PDB file of C-alpha atoms in Angstrom:
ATOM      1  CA  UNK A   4      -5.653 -21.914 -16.182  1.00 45.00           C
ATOM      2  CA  UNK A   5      -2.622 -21.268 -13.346  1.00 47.00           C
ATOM      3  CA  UNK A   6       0.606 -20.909 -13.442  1.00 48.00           C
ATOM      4  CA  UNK A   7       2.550 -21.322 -10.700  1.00 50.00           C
ATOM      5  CA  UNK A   8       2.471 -22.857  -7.453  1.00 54.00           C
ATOM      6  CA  UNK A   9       0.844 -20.869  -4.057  1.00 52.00           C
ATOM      7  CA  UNK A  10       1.283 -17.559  -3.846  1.00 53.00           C
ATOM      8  CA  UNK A  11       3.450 -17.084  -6.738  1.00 53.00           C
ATOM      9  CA  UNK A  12       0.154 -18.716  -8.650  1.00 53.00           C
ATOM     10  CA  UNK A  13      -0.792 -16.363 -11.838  1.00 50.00           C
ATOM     11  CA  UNK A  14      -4.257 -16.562 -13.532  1.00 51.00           C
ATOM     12  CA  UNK A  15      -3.327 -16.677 -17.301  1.00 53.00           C
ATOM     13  CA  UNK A  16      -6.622 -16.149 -18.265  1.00 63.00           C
ATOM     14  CA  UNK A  17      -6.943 -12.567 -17.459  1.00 69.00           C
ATOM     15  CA  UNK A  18      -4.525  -9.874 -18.959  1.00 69.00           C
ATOM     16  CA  UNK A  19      -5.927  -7.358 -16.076  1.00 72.00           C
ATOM     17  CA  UNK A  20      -4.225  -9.906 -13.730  1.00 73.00           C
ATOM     18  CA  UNK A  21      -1.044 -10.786 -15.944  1.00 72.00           C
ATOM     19  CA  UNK A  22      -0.486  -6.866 -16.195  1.00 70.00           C
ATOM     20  CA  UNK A  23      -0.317  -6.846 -12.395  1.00 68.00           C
ATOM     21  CA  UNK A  24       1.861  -9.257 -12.051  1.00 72.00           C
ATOM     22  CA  UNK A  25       4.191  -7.817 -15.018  1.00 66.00           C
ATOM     23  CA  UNK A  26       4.035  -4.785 -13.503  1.00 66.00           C
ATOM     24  CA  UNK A  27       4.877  -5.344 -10.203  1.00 64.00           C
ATOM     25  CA  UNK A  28       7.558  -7.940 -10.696  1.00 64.00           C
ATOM     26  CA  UNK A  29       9.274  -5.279 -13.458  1.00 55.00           C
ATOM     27  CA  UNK A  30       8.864  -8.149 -16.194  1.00 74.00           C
ATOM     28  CA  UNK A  31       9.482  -6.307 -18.993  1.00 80.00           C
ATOM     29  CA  UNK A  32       9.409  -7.658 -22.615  1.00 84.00           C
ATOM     30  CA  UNK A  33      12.510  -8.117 -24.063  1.00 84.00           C
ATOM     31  CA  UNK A  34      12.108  -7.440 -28.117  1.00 90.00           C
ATOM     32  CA  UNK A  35      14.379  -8.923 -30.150  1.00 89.00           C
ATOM     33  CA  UNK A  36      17.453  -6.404 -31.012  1.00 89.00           C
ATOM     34  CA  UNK A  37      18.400  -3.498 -29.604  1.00 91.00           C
ATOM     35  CA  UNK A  38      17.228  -1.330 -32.437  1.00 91.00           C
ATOM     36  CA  UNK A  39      13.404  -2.336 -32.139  1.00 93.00           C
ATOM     37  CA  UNK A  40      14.414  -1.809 -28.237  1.00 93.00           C
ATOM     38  CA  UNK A  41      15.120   2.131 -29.089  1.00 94.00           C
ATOM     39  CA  UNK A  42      12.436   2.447 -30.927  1.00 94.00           C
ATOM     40  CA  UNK A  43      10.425   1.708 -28.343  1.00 95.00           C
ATOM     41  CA  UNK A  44      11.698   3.998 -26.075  1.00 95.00           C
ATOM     42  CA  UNK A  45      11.526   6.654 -28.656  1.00 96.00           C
ATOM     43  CA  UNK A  46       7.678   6.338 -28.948  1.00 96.00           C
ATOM     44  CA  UNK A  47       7.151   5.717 -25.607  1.00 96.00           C
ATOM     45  CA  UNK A  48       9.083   9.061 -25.201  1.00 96.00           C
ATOM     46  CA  UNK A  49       6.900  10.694 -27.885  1.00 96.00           C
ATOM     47  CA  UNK A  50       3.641   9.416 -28.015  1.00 96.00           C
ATOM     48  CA  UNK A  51       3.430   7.174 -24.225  1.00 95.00           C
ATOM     49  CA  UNK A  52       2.348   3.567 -24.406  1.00 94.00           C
ATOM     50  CA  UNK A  53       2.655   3.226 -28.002  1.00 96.00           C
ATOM     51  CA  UNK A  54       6.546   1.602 -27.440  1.00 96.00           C
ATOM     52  CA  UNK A  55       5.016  -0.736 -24.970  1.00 93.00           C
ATOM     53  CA  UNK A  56       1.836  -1.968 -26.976  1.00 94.00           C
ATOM     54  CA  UNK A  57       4.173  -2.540 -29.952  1.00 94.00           C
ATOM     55  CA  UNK A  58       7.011  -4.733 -27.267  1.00 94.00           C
ATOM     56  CA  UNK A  59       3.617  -6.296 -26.423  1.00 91.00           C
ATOM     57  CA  UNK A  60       2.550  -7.726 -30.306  1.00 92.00           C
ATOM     58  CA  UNK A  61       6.430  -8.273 -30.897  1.00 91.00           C
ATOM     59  CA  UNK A  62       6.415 -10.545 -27.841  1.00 88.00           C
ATOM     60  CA  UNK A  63       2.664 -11.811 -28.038  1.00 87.00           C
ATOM     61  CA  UNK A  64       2.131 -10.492 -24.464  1.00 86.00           C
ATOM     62  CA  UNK A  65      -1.532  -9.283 -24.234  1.00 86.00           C
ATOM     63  CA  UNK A  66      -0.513  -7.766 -20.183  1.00 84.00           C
ATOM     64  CA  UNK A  67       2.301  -5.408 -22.067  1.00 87.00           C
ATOM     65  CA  UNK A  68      -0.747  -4.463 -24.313  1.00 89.00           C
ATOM     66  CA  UNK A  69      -2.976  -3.728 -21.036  1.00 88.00           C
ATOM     67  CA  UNK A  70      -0.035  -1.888 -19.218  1.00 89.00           C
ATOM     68  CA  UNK A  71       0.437   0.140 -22.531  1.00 92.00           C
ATOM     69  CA  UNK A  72      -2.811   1.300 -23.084  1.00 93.00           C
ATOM     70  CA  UNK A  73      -2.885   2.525 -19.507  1.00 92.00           C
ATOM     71  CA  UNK A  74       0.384   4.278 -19.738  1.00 93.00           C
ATOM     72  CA  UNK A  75      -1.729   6.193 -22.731  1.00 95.00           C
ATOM     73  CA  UNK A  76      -4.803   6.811 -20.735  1.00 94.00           C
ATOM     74  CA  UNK A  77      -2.977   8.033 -17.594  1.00 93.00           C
ATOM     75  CA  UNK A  78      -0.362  10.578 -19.934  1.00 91.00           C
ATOM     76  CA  UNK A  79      -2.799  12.982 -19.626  1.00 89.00           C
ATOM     77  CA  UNK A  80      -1.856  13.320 -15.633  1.00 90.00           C
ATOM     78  CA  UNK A  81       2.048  13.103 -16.361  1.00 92.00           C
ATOM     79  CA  UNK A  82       2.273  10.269 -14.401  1.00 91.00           C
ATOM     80  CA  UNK A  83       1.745   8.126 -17.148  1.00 91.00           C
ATOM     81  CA  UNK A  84       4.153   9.752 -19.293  1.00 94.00           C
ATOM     82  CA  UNK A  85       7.005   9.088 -16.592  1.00 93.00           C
ATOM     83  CA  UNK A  86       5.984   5.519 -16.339  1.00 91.00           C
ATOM     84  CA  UNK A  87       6.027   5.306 -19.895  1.00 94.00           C
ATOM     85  CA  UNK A  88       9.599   6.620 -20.283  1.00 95.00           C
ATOM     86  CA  UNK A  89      10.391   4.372 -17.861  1.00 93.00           C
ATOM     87  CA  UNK A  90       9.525   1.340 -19.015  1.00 92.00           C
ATOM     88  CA  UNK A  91      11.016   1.948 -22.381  1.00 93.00           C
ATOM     89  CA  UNK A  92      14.204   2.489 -20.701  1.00 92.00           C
ATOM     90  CA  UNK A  93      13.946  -1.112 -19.303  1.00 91.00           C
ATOM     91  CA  UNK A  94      12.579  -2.502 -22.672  1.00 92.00           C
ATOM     92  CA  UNK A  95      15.298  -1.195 -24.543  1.00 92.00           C
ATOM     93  CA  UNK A  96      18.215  -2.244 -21.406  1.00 90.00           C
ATOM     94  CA  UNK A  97      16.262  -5.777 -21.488  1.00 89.00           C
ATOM     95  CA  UNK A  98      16.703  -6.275 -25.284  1.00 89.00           C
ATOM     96  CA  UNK A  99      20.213  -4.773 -25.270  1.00 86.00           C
ATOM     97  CA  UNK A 100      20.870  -7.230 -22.805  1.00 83.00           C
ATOM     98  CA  UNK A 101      19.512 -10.316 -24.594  1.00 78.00           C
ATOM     99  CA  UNK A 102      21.086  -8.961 -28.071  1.00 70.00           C
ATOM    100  CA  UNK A 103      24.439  -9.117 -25.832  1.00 66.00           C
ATOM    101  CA  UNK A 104      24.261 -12.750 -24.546  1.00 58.00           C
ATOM    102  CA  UNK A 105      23.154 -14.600 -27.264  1.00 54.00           C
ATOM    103  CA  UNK A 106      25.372 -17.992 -27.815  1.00 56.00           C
ATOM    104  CA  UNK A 107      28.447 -18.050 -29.770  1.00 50.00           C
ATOM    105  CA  UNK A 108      26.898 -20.160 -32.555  1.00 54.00           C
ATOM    106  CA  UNK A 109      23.965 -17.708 -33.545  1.00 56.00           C
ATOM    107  CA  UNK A 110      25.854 -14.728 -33.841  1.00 53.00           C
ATOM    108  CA  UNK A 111      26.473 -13.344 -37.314  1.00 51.00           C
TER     109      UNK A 111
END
């Protein structure tokens, strides 16, 4: 199953794939207020990956799973643990972002 016409085509049935693609097109999850967005960050900060596997089952995205047990595996070499911070940053600038723009009639 594709998505996507020629080279912008993605194979949806492989997360190795969809994490490529997520990765490299800085697609990251937007959760759903900007207080699950921190804490994100913070475990990312603390414990890397873990913020971006749990933005992953908040947003059903099996590639944020992938990309977050990588960020884990690769901690051990710092580089992981930079990449990790990172991309809490942008999950938690994503959902502050959506929390921001929502439309006038579903605000509370």
């Amino acid at each position: 199953f594709s998505v996507g016409e020629g080279s912008d085509c993605v194979d949806m049935s492989n997360p190795c794939t969809e994490a490529w693609a997520e990765c490299t097109s800085v697609s990251v999850p937007a959760v759903k207020s900007k207080s699950l967005g921190m804490l994100c960050l913070l475990l990312n900060i603390f414990l890397p990956g873990s913020g971006t596997l749990v933005a992953g089952l908040l947003e059903d995205k099996p590639s944020t799973m992938v990309l977050g047990a990588i960020q884990f595996v690769l901690s051990w070499i710092i580089i992981g643990w930079i990449w990790s911070v990172w991309w809490g940053y942008l999950i938690f600038v994503a959902a502050k972002e959506k929390e921001s723009f929502e439309p006038l009639g579903e605000q509370a």
